[in-house]
Short mmCIF file of C-alpha atoms and ligand atoms in Angstrom, two decimals:
data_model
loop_
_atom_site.label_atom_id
_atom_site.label_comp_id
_atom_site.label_asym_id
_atom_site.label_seq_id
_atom_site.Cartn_x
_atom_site.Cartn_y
_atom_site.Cartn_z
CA UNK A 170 181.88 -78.32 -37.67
CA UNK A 171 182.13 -79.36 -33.86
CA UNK A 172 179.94 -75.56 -33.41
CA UNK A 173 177.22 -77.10 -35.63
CA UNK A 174 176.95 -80.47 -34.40
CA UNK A 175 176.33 -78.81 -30.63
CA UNK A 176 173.41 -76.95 -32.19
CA UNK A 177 172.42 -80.05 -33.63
CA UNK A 178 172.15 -82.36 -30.78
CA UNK A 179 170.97 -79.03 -28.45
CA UNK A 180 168.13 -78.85 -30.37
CA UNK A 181 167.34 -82.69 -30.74
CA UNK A 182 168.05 -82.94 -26.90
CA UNK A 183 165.09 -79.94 -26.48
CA UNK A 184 163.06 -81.70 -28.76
CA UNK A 185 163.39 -84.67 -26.84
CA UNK A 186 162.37 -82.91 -23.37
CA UNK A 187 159.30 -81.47 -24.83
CA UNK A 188 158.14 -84.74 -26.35
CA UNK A 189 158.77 -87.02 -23.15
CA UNK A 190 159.00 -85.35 -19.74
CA UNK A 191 162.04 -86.21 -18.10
CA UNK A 192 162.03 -89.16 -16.30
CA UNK A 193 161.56 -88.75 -12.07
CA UNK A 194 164.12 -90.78 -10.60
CA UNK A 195 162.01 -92.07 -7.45
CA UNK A 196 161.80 -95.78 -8.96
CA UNK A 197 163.62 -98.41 -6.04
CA UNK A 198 161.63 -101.67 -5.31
CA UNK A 199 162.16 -105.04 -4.57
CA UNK A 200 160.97 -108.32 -6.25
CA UNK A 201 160.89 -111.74 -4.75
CA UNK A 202 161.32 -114.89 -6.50
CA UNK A 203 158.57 -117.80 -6.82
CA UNK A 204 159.22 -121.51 -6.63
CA UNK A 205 158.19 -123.47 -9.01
CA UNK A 206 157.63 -126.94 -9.58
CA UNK A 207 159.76 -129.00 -12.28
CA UNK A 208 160.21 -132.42 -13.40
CA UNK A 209 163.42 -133.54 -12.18
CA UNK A 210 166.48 -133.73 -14.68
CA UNK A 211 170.10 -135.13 -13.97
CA UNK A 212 172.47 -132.32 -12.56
CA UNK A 213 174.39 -132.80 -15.80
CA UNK A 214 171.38 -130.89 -17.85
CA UNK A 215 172.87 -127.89 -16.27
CA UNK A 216 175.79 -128.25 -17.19
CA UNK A 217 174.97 -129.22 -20.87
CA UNK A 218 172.89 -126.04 -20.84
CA UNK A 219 175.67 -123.72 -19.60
CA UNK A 220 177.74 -125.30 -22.25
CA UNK A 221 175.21 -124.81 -24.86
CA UNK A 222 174.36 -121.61 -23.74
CA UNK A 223 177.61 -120.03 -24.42
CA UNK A 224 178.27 -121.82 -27.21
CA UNK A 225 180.08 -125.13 -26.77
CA UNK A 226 179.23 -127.98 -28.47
CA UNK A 227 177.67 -130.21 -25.83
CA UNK A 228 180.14 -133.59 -25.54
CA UNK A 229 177.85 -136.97 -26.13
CA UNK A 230 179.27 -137.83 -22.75
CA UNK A 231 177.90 -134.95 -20.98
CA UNK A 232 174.32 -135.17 -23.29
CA UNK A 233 173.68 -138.98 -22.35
CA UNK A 234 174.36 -138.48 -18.89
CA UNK A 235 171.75 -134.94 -18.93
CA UNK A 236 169.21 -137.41 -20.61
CA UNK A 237 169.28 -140.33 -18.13
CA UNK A 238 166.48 -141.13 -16.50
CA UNK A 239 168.44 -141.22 -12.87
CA UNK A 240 167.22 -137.49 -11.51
CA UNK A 241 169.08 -135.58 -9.23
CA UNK A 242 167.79 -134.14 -6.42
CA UNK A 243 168.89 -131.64 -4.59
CA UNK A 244 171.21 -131.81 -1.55
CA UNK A 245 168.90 -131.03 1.49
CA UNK A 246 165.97 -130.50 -0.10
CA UNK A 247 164.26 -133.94 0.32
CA UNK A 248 161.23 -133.33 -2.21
CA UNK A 249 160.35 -134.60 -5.42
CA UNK A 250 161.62 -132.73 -7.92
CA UNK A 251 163.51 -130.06 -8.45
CA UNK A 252 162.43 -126.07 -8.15
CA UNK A 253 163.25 -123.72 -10.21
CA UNK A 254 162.53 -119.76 -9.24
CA UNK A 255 161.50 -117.15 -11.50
CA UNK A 256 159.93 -113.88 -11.27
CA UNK A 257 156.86 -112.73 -12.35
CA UNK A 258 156.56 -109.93 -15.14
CA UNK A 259 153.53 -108.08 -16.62
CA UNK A 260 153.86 -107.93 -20.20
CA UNK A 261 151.21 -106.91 -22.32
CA UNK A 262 147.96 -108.25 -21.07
CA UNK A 263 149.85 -111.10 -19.75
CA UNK A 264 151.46 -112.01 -16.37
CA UNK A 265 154.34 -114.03 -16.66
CA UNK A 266 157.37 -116.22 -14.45
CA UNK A 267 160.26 -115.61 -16.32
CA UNK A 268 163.78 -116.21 -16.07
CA UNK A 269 165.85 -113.22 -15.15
CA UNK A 270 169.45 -113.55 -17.02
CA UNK A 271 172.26 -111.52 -16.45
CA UNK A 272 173.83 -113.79 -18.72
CA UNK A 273 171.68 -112.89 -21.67
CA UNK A 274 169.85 -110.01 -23.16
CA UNK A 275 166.73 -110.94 -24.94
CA UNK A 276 163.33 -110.87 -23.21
CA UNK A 277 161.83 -113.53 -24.89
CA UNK A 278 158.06 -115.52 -24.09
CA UNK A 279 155.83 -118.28 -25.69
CA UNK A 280 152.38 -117.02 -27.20
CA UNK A 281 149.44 -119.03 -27.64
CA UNK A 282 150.30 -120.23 -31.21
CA UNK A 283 154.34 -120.71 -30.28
CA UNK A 284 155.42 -124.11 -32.36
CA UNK A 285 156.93 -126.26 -29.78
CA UNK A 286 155.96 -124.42 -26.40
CA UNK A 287 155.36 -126.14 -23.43
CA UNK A 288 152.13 -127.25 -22.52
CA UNK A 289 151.86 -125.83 -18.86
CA UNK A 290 153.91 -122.17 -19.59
CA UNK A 291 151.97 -119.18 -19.60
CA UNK A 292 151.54 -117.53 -22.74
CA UNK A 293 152.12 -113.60 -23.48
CA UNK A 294 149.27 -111.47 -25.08
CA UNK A 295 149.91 -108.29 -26.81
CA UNK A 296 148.27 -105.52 -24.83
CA UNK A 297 145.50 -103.46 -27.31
CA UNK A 298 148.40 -100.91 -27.56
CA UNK A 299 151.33 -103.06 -28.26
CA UNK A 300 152.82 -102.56 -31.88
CA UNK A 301 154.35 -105.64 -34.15
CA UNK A 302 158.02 -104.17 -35.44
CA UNK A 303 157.76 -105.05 -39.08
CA UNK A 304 160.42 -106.60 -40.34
CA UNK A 305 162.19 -107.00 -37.25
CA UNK A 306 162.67 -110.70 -36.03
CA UNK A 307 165.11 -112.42 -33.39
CA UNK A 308 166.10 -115.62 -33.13
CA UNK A 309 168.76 -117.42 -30.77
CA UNK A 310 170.57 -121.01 -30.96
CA UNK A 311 172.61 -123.13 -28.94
CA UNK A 312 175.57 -125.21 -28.95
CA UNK A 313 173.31 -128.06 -28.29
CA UNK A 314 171.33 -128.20 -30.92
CA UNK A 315 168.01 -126.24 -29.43
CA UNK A 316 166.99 -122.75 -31.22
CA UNK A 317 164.51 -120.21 -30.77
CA UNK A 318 163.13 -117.85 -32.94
CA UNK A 319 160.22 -114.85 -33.63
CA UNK A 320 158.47 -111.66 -34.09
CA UNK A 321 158.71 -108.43 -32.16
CA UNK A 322 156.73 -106.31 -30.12
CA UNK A 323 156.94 -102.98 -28.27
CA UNK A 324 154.65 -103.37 -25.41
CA UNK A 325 154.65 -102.70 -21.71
CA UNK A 326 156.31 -104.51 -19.61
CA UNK A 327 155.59 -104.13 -15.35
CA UNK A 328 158.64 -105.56 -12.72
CA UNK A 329 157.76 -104.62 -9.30
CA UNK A 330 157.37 -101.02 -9.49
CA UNK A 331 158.54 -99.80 -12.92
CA UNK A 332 156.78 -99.77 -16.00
CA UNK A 333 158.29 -99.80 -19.67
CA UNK A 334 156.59 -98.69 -22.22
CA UNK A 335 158.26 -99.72 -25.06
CA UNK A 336 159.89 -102.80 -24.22
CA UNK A 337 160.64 -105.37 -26.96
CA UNK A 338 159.40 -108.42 -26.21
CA UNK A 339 160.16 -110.87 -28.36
CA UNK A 340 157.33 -113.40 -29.34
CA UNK A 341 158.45 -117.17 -30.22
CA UNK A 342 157.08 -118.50 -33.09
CA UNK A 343 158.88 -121.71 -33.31
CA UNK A 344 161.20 -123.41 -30.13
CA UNK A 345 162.93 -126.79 -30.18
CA UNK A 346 162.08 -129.51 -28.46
CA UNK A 347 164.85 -129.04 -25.53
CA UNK A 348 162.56 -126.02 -24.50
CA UNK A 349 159.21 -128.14 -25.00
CA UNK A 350 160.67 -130.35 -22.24
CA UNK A 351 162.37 -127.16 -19.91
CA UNK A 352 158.89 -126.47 -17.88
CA UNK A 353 159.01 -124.14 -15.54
CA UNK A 354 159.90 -120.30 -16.69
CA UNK A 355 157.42 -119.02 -19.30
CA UNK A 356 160.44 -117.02 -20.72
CA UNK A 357 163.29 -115.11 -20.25
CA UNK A 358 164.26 -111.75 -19.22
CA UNK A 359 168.07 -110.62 -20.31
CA UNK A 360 169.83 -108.29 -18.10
CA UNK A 361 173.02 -108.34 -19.89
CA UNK A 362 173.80 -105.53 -21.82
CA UNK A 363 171.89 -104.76 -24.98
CA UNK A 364 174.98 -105.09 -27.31
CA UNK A 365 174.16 -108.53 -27.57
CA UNK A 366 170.23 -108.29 -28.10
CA UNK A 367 170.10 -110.81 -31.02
CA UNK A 368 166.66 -108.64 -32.39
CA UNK A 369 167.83 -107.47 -36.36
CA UNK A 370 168.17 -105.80 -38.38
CA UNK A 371 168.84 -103.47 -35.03
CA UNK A 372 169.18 -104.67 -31.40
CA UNK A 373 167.10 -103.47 -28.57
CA UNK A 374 167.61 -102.49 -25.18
CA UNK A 375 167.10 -104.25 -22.20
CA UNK A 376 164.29 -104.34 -19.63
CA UNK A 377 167.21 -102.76 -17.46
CA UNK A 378 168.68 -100.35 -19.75
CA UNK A 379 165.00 -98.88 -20.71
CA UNK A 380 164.05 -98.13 -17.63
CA UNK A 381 167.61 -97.25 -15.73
CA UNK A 382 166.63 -93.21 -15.82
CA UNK A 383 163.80 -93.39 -13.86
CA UNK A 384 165.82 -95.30 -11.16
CA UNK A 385 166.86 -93.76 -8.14
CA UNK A 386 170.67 -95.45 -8.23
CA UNK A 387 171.04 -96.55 -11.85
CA UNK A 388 171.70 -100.29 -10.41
CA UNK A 389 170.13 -103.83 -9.80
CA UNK A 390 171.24 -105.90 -6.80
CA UNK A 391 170.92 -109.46 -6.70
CA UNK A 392 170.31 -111.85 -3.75
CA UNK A 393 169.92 -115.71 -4.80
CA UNK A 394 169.68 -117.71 -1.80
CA UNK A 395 170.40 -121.11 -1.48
CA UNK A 396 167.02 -123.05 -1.68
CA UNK A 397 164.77 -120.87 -1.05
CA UNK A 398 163.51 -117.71 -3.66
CA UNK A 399 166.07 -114.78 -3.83
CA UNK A 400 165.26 -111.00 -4.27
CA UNK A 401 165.97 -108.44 -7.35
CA UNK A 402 166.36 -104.75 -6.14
CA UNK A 403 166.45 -102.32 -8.64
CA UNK A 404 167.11 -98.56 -8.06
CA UNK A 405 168.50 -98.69 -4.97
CA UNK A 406 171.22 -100.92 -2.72
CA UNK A 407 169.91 -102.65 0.29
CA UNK A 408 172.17 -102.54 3.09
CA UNK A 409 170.46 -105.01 5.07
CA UNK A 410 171.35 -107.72 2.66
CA UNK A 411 174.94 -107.55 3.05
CA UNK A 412 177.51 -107.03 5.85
CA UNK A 413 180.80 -105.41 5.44
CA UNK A 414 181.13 -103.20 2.65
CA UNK A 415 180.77 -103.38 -1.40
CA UNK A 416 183.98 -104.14 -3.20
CA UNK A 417 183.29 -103.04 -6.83
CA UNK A 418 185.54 -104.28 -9.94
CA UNK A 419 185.55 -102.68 -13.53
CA UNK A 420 182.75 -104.06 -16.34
CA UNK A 421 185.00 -105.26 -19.66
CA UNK A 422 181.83 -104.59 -21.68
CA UNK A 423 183.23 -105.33 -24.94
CA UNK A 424 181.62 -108.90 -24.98
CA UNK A 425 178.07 -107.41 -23.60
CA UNK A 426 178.44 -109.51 -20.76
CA UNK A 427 178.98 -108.79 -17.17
CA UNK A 428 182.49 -109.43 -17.45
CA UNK A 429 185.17 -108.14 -14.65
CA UNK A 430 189.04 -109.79 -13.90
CA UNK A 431 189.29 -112.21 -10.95
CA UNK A 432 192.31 -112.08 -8.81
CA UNK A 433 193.06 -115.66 -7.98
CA UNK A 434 191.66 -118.21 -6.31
CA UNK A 435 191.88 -120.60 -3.16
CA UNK A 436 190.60 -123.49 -1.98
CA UNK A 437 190.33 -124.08 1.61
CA UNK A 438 193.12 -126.44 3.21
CA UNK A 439 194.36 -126.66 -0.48
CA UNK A 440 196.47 -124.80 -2.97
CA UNK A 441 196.46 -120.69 -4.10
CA UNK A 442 196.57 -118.37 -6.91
CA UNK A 443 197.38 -115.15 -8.03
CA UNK A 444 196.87 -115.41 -11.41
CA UNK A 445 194.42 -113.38 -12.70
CA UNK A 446 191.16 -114.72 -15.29
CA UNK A 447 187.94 -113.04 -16.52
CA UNK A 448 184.46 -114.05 -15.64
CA UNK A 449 181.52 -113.14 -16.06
CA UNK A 450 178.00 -113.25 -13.28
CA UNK A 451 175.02 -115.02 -14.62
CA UNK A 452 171.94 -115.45 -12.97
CA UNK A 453 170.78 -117.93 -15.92
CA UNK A 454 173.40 -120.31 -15.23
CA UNK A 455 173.34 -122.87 -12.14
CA UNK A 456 176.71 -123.93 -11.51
CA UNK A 457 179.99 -122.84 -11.14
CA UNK A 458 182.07 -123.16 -14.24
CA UNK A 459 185.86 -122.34 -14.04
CA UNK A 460 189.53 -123.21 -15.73
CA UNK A 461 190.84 -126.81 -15.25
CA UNK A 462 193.43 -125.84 -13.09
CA UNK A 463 190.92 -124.35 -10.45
CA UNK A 464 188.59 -127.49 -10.64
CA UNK A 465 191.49 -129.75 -10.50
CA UNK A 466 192.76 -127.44 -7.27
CA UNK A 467 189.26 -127.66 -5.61
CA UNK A 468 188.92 -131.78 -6.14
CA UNK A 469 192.25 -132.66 -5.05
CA UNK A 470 190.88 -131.60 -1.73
CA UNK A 471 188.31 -134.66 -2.19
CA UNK A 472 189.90 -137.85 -2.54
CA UNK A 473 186.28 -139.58 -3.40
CA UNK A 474 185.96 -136.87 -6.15
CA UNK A 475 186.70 -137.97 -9.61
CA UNK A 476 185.33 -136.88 -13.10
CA UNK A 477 182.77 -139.21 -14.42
CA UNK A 478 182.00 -139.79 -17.84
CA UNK A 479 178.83 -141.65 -16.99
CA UNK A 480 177.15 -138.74 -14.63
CA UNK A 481 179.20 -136.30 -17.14
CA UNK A 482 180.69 -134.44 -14.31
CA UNK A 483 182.91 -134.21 -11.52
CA UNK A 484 181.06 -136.15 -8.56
CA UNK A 485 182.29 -137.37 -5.28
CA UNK A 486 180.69 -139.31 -2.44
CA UNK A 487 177.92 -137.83 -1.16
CA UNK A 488 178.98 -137.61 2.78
CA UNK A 489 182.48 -136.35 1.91
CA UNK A 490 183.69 -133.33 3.16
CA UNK A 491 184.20 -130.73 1.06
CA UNK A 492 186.12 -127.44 1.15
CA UNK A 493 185.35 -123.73 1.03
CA UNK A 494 186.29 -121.96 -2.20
CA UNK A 495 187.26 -118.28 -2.51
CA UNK A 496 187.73 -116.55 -5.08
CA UNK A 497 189.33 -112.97 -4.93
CA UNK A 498 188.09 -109.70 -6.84
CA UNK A 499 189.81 -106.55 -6.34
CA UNK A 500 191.24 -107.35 -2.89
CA UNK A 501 187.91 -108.83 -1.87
CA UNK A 502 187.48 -112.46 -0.60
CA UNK A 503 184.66 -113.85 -1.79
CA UNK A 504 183.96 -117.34 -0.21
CA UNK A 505 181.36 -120.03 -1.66
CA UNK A 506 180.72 -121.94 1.17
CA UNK A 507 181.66 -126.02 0.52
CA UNK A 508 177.90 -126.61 1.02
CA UNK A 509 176.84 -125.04 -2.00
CA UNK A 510 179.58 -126.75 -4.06
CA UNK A 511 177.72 -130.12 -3.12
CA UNK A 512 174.91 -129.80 -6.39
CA UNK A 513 172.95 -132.53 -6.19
CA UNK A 514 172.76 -136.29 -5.71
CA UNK A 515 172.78 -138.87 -8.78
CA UNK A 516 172.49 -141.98 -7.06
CA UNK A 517 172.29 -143.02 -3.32
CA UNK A 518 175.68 -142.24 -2.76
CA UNK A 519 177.18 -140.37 -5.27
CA UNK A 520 177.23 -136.00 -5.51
CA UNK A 521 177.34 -133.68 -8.63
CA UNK A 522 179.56 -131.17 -8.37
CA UNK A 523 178.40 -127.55 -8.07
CA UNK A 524 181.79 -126.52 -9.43
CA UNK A 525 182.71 -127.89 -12.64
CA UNK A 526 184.76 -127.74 -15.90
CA UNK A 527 184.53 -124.40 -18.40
CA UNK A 528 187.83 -125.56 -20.06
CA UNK A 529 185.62 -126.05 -23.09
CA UNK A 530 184.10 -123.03 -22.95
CA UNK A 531 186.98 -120.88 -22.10
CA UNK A 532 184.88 -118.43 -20.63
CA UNK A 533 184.56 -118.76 -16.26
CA UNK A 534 180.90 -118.46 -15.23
CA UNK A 535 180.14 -117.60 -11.77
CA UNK A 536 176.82 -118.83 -11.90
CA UNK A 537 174.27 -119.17 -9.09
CA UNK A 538 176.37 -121.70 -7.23
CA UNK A 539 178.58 -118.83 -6.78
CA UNK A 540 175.76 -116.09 -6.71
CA UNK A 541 174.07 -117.31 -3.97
CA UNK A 542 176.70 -116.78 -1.68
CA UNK A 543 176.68 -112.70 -2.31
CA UNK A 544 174.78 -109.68 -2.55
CA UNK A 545 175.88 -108.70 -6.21
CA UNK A 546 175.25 -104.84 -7.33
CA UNK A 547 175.01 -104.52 -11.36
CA UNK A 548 175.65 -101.01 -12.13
CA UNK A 549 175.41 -100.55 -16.02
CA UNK A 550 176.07 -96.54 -15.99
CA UNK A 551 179.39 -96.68 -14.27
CA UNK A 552 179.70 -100.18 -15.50
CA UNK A 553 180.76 -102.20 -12.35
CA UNK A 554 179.86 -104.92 -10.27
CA UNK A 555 179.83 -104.97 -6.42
CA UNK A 556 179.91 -107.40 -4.47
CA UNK A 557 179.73 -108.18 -0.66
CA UNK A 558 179.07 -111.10 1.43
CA UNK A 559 175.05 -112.14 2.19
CA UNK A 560 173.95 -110.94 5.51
C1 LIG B 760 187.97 -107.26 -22.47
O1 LIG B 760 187.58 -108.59 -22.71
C2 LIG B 760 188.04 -109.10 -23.96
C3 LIG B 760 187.42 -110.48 -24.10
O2 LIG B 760 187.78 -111.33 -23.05
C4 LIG B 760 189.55 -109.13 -23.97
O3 LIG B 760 190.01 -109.59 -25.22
C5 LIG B 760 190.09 -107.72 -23.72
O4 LIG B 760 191.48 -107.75 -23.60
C6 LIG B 760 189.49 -107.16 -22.43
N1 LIG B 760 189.88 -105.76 -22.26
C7 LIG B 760 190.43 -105.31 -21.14
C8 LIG B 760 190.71 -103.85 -21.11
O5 LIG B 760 190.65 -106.03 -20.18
#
C-alpha cells in the first residue's frame, strides 16, 4: 500500500511540474506604507475593535466611551485627525489601500455595489480573467455586533513585486454599519495562516501562503514605526532594519494564528515575571493587550493611572512619566519603549493607555503598540517568528 501511494503522488507531483513550471525563487521586495487620513475616533474604538475582533463581547462601558464624541489624538502628532497606514494592492483591475493583518486571514474588499460600504473606499473590479467560485461564499462577524459577508473570486492580486494568480479575494456584498463609519483601508489583507480563512465550503490560502515558493526566504518581515508608515519585506530579511541579532521562538499553529510562548515580563523600576503566557503578533490590532496581572504590574508604576469606566480604559495624566516594558521571548528582551505605551490623549489632560486589559479576551495581543518597537520576521515554512530590536 505505502509502494502504491509513492507512485501515486510521483506521478501527480510530475503532472504538476509539467502543468506549472516550477516556481523561480528570485521574488524579495519591499513595500512601504501610505498615510491616510481618518476621522478621529476615541482611543477606546481600538480597543472595542480588538475585543470584537477576537471575539469578546464588547462591555457597554467600553462601547459608550468608543462612541463619544471627545476624539483622541495622538500623542505628538499635533494634527487633526488620526492616520491610519495601509498598503496598496493590485487586485483585479483595481488598486487598492488595504489593511495588512497578521491577525487575520481573509483578503477581503468593497465593490461598487457592496451594501453598506463606505463612501470614500476604493472599490475592487474583477479583472476580464478573474473567475466567480460558485457556490463558495465567506462571511466574518464580530463580538461587537458588526459582520461582513460575500462572494468569491480568483483573480490576481500584485504586492510590490509578486504577482498571484489565483488569489481569492473575497467580494463584500453586504457590511455593517461599524465598517460604513471605519474610512480609511478599502479592505483587508490576512496574513495569518489559512486554517482560519472563513471562505466555505473550503478555505483558501493566503496572499502569503500562495505566493511563499516563489520567494527567495519563505518569510515576511515587518517594520511598523511609530508615526510615520512602516515597511513589509517579503522574501528576504533586511539587516539594516535591525541591530543585534534575530531571536526566533516556535509558531503554536493550532489556532492559525501567529501564536509563540512569552517568557515573562518586566516593567521598568517595577515588578518581574517568569511565568510563561501565549501571544500572538497582529499587525491589525493597535494596542497592546495583555493578562491583568501584567497591566496591573505596568500601572502601579503610574500613580495618576487608573482604569476609567468613562474613557473605557486605563488612562493616566498626560505629562506623567511612564515606564519601559519588556517582555521576554526565548531569552530575548524585547523592550516597548514607555513612549509608545502613552496612546493617545482624551481630554486636555488625560492619556489612553497603549497597554491595556485582554483579561476578557484571554488571548495576549502584541499589537502594533508592541510591533512598532521591532523588526518582526514571519516565517510560515519553519513556522517561527523572529524578532530583533528596530535599528
Ligand atoms: C498550542 O496552543 C493551544 C491554544 O492556546 C494550546 O491549547 C496548546 O497547548 C498549545 N500547544 C503547545 C504545544 O504549546
Amino acid at each position: 500500500m505505502v509502494g502504491s501511494k509513492t507512485v501515486i503522488s510521483a506521478l501527480a507531483l510530475s503532472a504538476l511540474a509539467a502543468a506549472a513550471p516550477a516556481p523561480t525563487k528570485t521574488t524579495q521586495f519591499s513595500i512601504n506604507q501610505v498615510a491616510v487620513k481618518k476621522p478621529a475616533v476615541h482611543p477606546a474604538a481600538k480597543y472595542a475593535k480588538a475585543l470584537a475582533k477576537y471575539g469578546a463581547t464588547v462591555p457597554d462601558y467600553v462601547a459608550s466611551a468608543a462612541a463619544s464624541s471627545q476624539s483622541g489624538s495622538a500623542t505628538n502628532t499635533p494634527i487633526d485627525g488620526d492616520e491610519e497606514y495601509v498598503t496598496p494592492v493590485t487586485a483585479g483591475d483595481s488598486t487598492l489601500n488595504l489593511d495588512f493583518d497578521t491577525g487575520s486571514a481573509d483578503l477581503w474588499v468593497y465593490t461598487s455595489s457592496t451594501d453598506g460600504a463606505p463612501s470614500d473606499a476604493n472599490y475592487y473590479t474583477p479583472s476580464a480573467d478573474a473567475k466567480k467560485l460558485s457556490g463558495y461564499t465567506w462571511s466574518i462577524s464580530y463580538g461587537d455586533g458588526s459582520s461582513a459577508s460575500g462572494d468569491v473570486y480568483k483573480d490576481t492580486v500584485v504586492v510590490g513585486g509578486v504577482t498571484a494568480t489565483a488569489q481569492a479575494v473575497e467580494a463584500a456584498e453586504t457590511v455593517s454599519s461599524e465598517f460604513s463609519e471605519d474610512t480609511g483601508s478599502d479592505g483587508l489583507l490576512g496574513l495569518a495562516y489559512s486554517s482560519i480563512n472563513q471562505v466555505e465550503p473550503i478555505a483558501q490560502k493566503t496572499f502569503y501562503f500562495n505566493v511563499i515558493d516563489s520567494l527567495e526566504t519563505p518569510v515576511f518581515a515587518v517594520t511598523l514605526k511609530h508615526n510615520e508608515p512602516g515597511t513589509y519585506d517579503f522574501g528576504f530579511i533586511d539587516s539594516s532594519k535591525y541591530t543585534g541579532d534575530l531571536t526566533y521562538a516556535d509558531i503554536n499553529t493550532s489556532e492559525g494564528y501567529w501564536l509563540f510562548d512569552v517568557d515573562g515580563y518586566s516593567v521598568e523600576g517595577g515588578s518581574s515575571s517568569s511565568d510563561s503566557f501565549e501571544a500572538i503578533a497582529d499587525t491589525g490590532t493597535t494596542l497592546l493587550m495583555l493578562s491583568d496581572d501584567v497591566v496591573k504590574a505596568y500601572y502601579d508604576q503610574v500613580s495618576s493611572a487608573k482604569h476609567s469606566i468613562l474613557e473605557g480604559g486605563y488612562v493616566f495624566d498626560c505629562d506623567a512619566t511612564l515606564p519601559d516594558l519588556s517582555l521576554t521571548i526565548n531569552g530575548y528582551t524585547a523592550t516597548v519603549p514607555a513612549e509608545y505605551l502613552n496612546y493617545a490623549s482624551v481630554s486636555d489632560s488625560l492619556c489612553y493607555g497603549g497597554l491595556q486589559s485582554a483579561g476578557l479576551l484571554g488571548l495576549n495581543i502584541l499589537g502594533d503598540v508592541f510591533l512598532k518597537s521591532q523588526y518582526v520576521v514571519f516565517n510560515g515554512e519553519d513556522n517561527k517568528i523572529g524578532f530583533a530590536p528596530q535599528a
